[in-house]
Short mmCIF file of C-alpha atoms in Angstrom, two decimals:
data_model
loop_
_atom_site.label_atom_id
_atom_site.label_comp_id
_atom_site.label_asym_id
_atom_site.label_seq_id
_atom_site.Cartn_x
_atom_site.Cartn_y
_atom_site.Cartn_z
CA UNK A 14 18.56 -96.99 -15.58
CA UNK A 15 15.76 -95.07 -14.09
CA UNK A 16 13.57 -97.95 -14.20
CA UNK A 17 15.56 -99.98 -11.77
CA UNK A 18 14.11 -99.74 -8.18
CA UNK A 19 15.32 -97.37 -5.37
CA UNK A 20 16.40 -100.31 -3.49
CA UNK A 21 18.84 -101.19 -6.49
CA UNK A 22 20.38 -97.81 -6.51
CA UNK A 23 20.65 -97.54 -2.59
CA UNK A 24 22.06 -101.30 -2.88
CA UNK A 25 25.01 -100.17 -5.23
CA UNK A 26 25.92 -97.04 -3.23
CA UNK A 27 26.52 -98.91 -0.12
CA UNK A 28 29.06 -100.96 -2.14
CA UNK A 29 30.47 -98.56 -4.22
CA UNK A 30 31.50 -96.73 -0.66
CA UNK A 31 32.36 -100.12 0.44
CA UNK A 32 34.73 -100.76 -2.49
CA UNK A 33 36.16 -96.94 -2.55
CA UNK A 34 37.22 -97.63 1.09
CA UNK A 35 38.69 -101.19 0.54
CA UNK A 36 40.65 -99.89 -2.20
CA UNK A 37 42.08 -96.79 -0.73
CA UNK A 38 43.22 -99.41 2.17
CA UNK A 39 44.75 -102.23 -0.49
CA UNK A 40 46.32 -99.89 -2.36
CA UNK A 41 48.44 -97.74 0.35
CA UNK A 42 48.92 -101.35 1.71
CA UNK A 43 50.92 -102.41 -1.31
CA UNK A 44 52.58 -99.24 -1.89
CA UNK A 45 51.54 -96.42 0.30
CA UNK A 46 50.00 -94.59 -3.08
CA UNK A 47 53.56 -94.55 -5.17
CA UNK A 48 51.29 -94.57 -7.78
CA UNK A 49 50.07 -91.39 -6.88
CA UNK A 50 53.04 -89.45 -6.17
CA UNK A 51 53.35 -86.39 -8.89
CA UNK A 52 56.63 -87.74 -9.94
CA UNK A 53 55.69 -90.84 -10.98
CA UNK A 54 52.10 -89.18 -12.67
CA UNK A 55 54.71 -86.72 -14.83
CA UNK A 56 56.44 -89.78 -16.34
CA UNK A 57 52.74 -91.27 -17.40
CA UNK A 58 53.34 -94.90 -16.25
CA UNK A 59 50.64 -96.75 -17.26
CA UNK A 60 49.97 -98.07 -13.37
CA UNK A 61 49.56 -94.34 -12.21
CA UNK A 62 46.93 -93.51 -15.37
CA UNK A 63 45.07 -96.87 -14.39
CA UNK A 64 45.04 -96.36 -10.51
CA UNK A 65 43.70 -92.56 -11.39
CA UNK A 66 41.16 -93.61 -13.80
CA UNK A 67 40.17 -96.20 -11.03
CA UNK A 68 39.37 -93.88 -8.05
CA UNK A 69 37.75 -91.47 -10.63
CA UNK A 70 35.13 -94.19 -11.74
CA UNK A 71 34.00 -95.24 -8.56
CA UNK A 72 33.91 -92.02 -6.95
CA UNK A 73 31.46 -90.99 -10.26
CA UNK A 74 29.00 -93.61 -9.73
CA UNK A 75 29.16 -93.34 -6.15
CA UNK A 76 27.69 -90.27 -6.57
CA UNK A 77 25.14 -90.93 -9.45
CA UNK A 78 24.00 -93.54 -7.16
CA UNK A 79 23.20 -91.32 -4.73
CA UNK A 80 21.64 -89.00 -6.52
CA UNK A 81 19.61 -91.24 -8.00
CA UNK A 82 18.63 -93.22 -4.65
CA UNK A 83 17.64 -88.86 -3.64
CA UNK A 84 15.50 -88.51 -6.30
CA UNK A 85 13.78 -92.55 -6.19
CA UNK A 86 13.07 -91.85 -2.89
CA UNK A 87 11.83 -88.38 -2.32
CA UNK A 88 9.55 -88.81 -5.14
CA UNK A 89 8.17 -91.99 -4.44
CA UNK A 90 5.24 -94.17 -5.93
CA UNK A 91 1.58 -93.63 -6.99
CA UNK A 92 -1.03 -96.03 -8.26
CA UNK A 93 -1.74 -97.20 -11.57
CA UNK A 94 -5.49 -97.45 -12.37
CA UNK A 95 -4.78 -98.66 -15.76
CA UNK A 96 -2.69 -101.53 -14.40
CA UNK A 97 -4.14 -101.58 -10.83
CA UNK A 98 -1.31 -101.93 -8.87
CA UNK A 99 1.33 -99.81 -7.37
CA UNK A 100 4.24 -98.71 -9.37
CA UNK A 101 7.02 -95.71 -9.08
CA UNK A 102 6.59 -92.07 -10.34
CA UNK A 103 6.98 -91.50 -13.85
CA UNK A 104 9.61 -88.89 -14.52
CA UNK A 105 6.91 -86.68 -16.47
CA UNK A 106 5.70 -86.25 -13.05
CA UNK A 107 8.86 -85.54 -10.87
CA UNK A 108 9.17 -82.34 -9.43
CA UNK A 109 11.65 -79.53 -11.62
CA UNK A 110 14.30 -80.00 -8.61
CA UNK A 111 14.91 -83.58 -9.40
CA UNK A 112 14.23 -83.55 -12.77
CA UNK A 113 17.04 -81.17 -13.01
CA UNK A 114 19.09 -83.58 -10.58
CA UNK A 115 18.15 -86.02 -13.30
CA UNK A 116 19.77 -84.56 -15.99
CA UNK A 117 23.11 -84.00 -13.96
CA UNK A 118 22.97 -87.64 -13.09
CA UNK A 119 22.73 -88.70 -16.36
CA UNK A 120 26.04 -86.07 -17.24
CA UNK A 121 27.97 -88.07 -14.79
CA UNK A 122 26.89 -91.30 -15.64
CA UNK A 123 28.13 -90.26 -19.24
CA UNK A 124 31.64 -89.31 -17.64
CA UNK A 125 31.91 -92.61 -15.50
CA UNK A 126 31.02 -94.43 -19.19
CA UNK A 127 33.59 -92.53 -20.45
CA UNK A 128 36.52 -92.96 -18.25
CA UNK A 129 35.53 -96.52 -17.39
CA UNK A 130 36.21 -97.49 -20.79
CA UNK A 131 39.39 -95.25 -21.15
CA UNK A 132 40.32 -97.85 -18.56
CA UNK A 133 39.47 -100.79 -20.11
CA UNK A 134 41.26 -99.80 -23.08
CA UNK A 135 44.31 -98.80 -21.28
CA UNK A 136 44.84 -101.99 -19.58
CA UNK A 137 45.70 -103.56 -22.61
CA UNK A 138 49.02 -101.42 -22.38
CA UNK A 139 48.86 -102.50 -19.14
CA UNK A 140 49.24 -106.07 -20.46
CA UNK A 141 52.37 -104.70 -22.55
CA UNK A 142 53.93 -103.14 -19.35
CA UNK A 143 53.79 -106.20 -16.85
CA UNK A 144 54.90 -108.62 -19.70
CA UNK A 145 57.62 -106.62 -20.56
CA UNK A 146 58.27 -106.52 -16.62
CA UNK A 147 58.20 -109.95 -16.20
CA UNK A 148 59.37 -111.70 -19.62
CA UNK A 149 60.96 -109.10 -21.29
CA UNK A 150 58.66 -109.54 -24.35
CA UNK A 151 55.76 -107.27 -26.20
CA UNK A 152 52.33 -108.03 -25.24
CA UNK A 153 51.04 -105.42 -27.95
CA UNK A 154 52.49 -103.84 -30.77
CA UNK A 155 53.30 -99.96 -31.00
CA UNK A 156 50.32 -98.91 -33.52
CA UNK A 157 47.87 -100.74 -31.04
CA UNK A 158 49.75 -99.20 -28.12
CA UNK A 159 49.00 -95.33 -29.65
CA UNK A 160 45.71 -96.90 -30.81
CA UNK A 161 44.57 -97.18 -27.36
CA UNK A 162 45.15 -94.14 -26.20
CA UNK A 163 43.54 -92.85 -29.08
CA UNK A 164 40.69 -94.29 -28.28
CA UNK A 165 40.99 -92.78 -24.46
CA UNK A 166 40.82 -89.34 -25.92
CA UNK A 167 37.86 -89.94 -28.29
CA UNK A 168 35.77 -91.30 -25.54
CA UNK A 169 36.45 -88.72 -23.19
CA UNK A 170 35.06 -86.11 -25.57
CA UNK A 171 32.46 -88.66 -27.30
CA UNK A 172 30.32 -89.51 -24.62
CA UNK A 173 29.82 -86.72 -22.55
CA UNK A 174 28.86 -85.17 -26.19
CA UNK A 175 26.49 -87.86 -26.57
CA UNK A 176 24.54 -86.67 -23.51
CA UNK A 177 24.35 -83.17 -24.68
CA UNK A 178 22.81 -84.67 -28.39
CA UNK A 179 20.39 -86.58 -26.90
CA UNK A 180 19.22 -84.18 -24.21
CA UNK A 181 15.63 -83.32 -23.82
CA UNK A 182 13.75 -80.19 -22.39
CA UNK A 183 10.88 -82.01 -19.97
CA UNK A 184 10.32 -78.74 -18.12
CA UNK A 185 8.20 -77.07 -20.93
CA UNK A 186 6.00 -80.24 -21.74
CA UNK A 187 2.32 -81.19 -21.40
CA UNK A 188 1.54 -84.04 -18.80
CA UNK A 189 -2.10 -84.12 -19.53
CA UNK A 190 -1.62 -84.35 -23.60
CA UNK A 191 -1.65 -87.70 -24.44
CA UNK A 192 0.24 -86.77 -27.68
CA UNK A 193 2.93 -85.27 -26.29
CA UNK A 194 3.42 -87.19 -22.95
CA UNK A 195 3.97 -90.47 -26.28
CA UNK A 196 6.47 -88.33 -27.64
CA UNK A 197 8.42 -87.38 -24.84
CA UNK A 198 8.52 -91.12 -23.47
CA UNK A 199 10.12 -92.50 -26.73
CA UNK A 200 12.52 -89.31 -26.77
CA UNK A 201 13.25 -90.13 -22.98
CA UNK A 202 13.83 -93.68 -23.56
CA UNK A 203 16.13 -92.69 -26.65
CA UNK A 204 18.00 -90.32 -24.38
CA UNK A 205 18.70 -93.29 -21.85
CA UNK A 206 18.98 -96.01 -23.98
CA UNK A 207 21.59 -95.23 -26.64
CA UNK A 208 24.39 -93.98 -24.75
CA UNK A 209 23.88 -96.97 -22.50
CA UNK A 210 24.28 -98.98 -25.55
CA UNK A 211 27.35 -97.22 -27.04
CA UNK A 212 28.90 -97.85 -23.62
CA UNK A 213 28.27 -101.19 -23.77
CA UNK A 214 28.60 -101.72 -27.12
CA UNK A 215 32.29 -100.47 -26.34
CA UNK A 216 32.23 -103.07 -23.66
CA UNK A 217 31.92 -105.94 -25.99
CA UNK A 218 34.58 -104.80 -28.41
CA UNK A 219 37.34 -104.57 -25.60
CA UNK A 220 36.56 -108.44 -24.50
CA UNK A 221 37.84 -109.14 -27.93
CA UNK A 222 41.16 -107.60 -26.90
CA UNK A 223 40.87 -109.46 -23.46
CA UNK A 224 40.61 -112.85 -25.65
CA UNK A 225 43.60 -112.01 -27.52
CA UNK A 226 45.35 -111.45 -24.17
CA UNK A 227 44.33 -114.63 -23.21
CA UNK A 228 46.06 -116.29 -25.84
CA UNK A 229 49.11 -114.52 -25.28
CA UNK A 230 49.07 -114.84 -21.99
CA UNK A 231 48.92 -118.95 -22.90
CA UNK A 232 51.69 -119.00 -25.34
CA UNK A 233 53.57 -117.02 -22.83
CA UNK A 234 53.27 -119.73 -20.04
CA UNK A 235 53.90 -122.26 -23.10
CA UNK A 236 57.49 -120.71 -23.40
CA UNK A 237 58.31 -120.09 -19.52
CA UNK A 238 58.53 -123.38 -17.58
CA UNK A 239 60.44 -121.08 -14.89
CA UNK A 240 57.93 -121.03 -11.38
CA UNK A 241 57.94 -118.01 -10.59
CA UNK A 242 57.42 -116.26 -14.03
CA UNK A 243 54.72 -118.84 -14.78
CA UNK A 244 53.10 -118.64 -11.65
CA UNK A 245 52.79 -114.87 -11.79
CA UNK A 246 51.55 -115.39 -15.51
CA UNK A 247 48.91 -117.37 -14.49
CA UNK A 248 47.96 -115.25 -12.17
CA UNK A 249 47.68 -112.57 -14.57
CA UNK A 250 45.82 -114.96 -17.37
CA UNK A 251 43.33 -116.14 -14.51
CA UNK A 252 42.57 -112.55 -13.58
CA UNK A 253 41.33 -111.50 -17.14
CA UNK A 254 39.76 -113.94 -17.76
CA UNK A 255 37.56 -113.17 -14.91
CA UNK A 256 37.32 -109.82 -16.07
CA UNK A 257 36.09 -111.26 -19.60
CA UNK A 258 33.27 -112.99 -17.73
CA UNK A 259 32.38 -110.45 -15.72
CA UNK A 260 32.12 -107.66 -18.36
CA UNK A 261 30.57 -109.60 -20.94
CA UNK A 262 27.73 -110.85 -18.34
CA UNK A 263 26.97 -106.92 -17.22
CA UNK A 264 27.73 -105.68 -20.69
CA UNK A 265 25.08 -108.28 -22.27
CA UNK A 266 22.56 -108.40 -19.58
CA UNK A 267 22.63 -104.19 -19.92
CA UNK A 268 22.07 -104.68 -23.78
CA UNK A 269 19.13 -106.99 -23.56
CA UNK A 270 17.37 -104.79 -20.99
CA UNK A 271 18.08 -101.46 -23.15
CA UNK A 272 16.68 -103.33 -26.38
CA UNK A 273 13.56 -104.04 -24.29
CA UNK A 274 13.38 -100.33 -23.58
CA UNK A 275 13.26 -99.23 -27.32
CA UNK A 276 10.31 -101.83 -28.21
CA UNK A 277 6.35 -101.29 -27.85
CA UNK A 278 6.00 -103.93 -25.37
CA UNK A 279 8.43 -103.37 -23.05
CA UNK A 280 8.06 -106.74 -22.08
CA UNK A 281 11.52 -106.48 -18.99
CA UNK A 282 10.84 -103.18 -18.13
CA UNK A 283 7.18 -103.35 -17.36
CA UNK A 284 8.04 -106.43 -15.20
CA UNK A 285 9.02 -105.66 -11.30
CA UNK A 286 10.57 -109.28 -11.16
CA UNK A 287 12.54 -108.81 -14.42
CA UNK A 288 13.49 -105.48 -13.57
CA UNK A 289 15.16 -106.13 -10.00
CA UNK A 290 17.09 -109.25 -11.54
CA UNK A 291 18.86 -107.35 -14.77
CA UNK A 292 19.26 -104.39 -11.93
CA UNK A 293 20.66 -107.49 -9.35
CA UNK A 294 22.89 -109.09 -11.75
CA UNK A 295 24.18 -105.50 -13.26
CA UNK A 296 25.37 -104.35 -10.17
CA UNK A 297 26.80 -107.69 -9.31
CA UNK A 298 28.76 -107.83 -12.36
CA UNK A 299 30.11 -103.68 -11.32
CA UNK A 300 31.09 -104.78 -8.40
CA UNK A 301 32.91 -107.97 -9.31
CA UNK A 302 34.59 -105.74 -11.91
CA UNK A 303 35.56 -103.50 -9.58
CA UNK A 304 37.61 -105.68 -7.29
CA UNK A 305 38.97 -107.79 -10.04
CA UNK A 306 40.07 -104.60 -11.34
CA UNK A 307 41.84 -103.31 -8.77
CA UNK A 308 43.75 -107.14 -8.09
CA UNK A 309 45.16 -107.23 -11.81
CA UNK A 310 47.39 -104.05 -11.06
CA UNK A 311 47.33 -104.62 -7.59
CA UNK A 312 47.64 -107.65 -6.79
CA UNK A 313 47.47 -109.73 -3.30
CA UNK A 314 50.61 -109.50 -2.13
CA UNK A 315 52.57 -111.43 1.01
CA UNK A 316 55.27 -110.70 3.27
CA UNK A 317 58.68 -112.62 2.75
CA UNK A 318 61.44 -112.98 5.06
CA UNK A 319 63.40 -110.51 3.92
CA UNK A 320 60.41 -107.97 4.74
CA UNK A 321 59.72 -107.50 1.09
CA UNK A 322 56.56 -108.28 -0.68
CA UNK A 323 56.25 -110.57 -3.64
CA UNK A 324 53.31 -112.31 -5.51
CA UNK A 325 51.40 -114.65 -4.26
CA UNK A 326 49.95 -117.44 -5.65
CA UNK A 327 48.74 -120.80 -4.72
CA UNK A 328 51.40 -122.85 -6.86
CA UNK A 329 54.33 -120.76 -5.43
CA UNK A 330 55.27 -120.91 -2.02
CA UNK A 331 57.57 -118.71 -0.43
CA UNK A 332 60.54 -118.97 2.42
CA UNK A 333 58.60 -118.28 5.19
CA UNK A 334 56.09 -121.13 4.37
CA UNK A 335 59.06 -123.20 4.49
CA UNK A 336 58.51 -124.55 8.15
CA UNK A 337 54.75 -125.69 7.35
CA UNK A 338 55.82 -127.84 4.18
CA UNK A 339 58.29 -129.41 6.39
CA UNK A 340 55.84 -130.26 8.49
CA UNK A 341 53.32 -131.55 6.15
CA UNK A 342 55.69 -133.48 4.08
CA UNK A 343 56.78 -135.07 7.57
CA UNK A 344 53.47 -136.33 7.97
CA UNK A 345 53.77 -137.53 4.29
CA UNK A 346 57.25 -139.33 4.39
CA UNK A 347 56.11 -141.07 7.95
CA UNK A 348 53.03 -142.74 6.37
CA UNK A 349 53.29 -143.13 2.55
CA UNK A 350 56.83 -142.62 1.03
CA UNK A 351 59.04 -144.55 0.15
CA UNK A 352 62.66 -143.92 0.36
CA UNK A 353 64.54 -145.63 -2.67
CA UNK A 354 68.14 -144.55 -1.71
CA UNK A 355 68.99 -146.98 1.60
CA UNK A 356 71.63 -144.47 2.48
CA UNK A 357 69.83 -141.79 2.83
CA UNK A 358 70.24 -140.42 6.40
CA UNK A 359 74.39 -140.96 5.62
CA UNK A 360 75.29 -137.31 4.06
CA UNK A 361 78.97 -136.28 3.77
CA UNK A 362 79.77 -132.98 4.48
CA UNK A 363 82.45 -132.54 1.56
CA UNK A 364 81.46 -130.85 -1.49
CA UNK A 365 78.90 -128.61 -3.09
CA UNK A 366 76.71 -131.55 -4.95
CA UNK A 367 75.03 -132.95 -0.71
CA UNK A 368 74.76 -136.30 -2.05
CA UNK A 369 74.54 -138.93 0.57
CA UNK A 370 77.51 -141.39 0.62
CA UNK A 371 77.60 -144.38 -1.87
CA UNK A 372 75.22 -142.81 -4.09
CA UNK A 373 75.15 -140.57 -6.81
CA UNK A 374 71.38 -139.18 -6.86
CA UNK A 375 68.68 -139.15 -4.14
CA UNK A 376 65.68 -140.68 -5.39
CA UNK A 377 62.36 -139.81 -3.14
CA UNK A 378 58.90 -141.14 -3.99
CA UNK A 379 56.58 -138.50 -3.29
CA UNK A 380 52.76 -139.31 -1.89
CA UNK A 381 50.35 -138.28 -4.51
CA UNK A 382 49.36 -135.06 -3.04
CA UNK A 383 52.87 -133.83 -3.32
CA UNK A 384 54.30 -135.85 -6.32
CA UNK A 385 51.71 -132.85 -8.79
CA UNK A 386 52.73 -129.82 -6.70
CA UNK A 387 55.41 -127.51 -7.81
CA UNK A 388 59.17 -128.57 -7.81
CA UNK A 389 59.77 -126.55 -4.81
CA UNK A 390 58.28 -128.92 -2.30
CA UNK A 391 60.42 -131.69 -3.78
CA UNK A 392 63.40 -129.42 -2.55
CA UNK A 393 61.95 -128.95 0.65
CA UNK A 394 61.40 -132.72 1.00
CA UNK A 395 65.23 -132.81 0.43
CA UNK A 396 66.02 -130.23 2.46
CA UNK A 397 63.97 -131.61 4.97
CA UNK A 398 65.89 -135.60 5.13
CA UNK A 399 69.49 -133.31 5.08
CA UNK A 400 70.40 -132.16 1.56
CA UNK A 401 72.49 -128.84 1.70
CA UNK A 402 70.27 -125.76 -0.07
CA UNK A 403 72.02 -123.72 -2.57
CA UNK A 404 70.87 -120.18 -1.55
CA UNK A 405 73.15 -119.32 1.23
CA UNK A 406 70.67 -116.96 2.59
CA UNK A 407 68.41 -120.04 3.49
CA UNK A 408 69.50 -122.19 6.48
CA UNK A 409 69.51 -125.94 5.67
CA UNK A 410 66.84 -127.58 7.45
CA UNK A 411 68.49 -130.69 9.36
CA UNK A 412 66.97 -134.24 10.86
CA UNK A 413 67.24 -132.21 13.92
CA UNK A 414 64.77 -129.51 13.21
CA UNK A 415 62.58 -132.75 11.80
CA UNK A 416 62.77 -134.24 15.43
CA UNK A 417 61.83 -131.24 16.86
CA UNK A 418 59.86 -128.43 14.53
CA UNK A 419 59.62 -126.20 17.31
CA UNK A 420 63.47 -125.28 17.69
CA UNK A 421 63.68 -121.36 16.91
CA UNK A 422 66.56 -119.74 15.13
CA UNK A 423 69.31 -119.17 18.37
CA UNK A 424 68.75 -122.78 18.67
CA UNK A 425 69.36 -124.00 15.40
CA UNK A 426 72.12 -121.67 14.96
CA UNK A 427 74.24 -124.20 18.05
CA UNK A 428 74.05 -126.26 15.05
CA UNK A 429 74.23 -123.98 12.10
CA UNK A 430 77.57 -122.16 12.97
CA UNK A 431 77.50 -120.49 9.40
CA UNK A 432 76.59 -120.34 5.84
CA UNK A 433 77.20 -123.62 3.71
CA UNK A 434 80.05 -121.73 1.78
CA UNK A 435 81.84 -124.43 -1.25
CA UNK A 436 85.12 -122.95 -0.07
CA UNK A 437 87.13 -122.08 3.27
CA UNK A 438 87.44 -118.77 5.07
CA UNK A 439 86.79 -116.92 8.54
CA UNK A 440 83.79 -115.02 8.86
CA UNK A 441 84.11 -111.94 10.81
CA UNK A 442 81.42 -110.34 13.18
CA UNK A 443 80.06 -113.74 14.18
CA UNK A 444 77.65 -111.76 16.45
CA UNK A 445 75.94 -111.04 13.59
CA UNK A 446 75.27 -114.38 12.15
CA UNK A 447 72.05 -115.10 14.63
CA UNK A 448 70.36 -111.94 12.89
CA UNK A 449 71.58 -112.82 9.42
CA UNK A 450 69.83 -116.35 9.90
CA UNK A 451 66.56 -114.72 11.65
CA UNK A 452 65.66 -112.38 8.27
CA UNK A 453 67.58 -114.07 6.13
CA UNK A 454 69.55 -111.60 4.58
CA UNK A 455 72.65 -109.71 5.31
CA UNK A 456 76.26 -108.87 4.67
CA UNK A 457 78.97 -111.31 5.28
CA UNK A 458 82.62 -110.26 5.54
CA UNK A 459 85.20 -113.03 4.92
CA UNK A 460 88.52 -112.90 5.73
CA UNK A 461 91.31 -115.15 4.53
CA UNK A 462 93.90 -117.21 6.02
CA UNK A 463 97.48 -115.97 4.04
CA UNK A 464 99.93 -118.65 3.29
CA UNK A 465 103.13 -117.54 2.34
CA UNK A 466 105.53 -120.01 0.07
CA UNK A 467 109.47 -119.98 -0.34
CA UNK A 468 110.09 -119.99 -3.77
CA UNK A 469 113.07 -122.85 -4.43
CA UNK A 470 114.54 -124.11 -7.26
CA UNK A 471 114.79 -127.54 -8.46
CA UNK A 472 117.10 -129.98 -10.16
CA UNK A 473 115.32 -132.23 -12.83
CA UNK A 474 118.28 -132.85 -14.59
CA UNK A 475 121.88 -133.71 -14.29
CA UNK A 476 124.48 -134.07 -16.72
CA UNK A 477 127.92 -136.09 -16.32
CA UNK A 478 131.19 -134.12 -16.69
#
């Protein structure tokens, strides 16, 4: 990594701040830090371990960045005679304040390789969590579940060891013998190179275990054909395999520039060209990785009307989009549908079914652009022409809000006196129906009409005397 430019390292530290900042912001936006609360830490949810690991990775290569962009830039550049041409300062030549700086660098970059693939690992139980959140099914099974975290302890201890066994004293050696100065490259290329590799090497093995997930995810959706649990699984299948792409394109580009390091030739990392675009697409790929990581367990979330937060995707919309589909599939119905039922504005206002009168089922041919989307519109397209909703806590859209989209809720509600209940009753507190329809949600309290009967008797039969 100390062959990349000073530029590359300065580049990354900007966004590394950038991302710490955007994430603190996202994540006490979705759940002002619950995550983080000590109470939810001492139960070890897998959420709190991941958003923890998180914050600790960026904040460690934050700061190796910015050591390294110290030590790139105070020591500068000096000309090659050999190669005429200008090229940075050989670490044999730093001064013993950075090259001491260098060595803790290198210790945190260890840690950061270390807890970023603790992370990695872990989200597999991630997986297992959600799933079992949202389909009540095992992602993983129980050995691979203590498996992982296995393998979070062992790398915690591994690879800051690994920095320690592949250390090197540079303060005692011999600039000027050609000999030694040979000798203490290839041991300083050793020292950088193979813990790079074992990190990435690590890398590689997890997007196995993001492939498998990808498959589940797939036979998961295969077995769900409700919305709102497939729409949140795709979601979660699109995410990783995002993350696949983006790991394995830093993880390989990072192996093919560390190979280069261990040869003679050294054909990338004598190149300044070659060099900037493995450091350009490397810190790409952390970036990307970063903010990818962060959606999967924190994902973009959107105000209903209820003033809860739910899942967003692009295939699911929610209540308070209900007004712009309306509006859209106006435009639709006007131009290109056609209406197959010829009594369709005549609705009866009996019953639970909202069928219109002298017909059994509404048929509506949708436009194209509608006809593939999720099931919902169609429902709003009914809702829309007249056809009574189901949830009581939505109001039924009417031709009247059709004629005029802009009515607000105290003027639909001179229509709308109160819910669409299947039965009879009196609803008490009617003041409080205009702010039950505005957030759609609320307490009712019905009261019944008593009917008292006389019992009698009867005479069916009657005998002769």
């Amino acid at each position: 990594m100390t062959n990349f430019s000073d530029f590359s390292f300065l580049a990354r530290a900007i966004a590394d701040f950038c991302i710490l900042i955007w994430s603190i912001i996202h994540i006490y936006s979705i759940d002002k830090f619950e995550a983080l609360r000590w109470k939810v830490i001492k139960r070890k949810e897998v959420k709190s371990i991941m958003t923890i690991l998180y914050l600790i990775s960026i904040v460690l290569i934050l700061t190796y960045d910015v050591i390294s962009s110290k030590i790139k830039y105070s020591e500068g550049f000096i000309f090659d005679p050999t190669k005429q041409r200008v090229i940075d300062k050989p670490q044999e030549q730093w001064s013993p304040e950075n090259k001491q700086l260098r060595r803790m660098a290198h210790l945190i970059l260890m840690i950061f390789y270390a807890v970023e693939n603790s992370a990695i690992f872990l989200l597999q139980n991630f997986w297992n969590y959600l799933v079992n959140d949202i389909v009540r099914a095992k992602f993983i099974t129980t050995w691979q579940f203590r498996i992982n975290y296995a393998f979070i302890a062992i790398a915690l201890i591994i690879f800051p060891c690994i920095h320690f066994l592949f250390s090197i004293d540079d303060q005692k050696m011999d600039s000027f013998n050609v000999q030694e100065l040979k000798a203490y490259q290839q041991k300083q290329a050793i020292e950088e190179v193979i813990p790079q590799l074992a990190a990435m090497s690590c890398n590689l093995f997890v997007l196995v275990y993001g492939l498998m997930a990808h498959l589940k995810f797939s036979s998961l959706i295969k077995h769900n054909n409700r919305n709102h649990i497939a729409d949140r699984l795709k979601y979660y299948r699109y995410m990783n395999g995002l993350l696949i792409l983006i790991i394995g394109l830093g993880a390989s580009s990072m192996i093919i520039f560390n190979v280069d390091a261990l040869t003679e030739k050294k054909y990338l990392n004598n190149n300044k060209f070659t060099i900037d675009l493995f450091a350009g697409i490397i810190n790409i790929s952390m970036v990307a990785c970063w903010i990818v990581w962060l959606l999967i367990f924190y994902p973009r979330l959107l105000p209903n009307d209820g003033g809860y937060l739910k899942l967003s995707s692009p295939s699911a919309p929610l209540k308070s989009q209900g007004s712009k589909n309306v509006k859209h599939i106006q435009i639709k119905i006007d131009s290109t549908t056609i209406i197959m039922d010829t009594n369709q504005e005549n609705y009866v206002g009996e019953g639970i079914s909202g069928n219109p009168r002298g017909s059994i089922v509404s048929e509506v041919l949708l436009p194209p652009p509608l006809a593939t989307n999720n099931k919902q519109i169609v429902s709003y397209a009914r809702a829309a022409k007249g056809t009574r909703m189901r949830n009581l806590t939505n109001i039924p859209l009417h031709k009247r809000l059709m004629e005029n989209p802009t009515l607000n809720t105290e003027e639909l509600f001179q229509t709308f006196h109160g819910p669409d209940f299947p039965g009879c009753g009196i609803v008490l507190e009617k003041e409080n129906l205009l702010n039950f329809y505005e957030k759609g949600k609320g307490t009712i309290y019905i009261r019944g009409r008593p009917k008292l009967e006389r019992e009698t008797e009867t005479i069916d039969k009657y005998e002769n005397f």
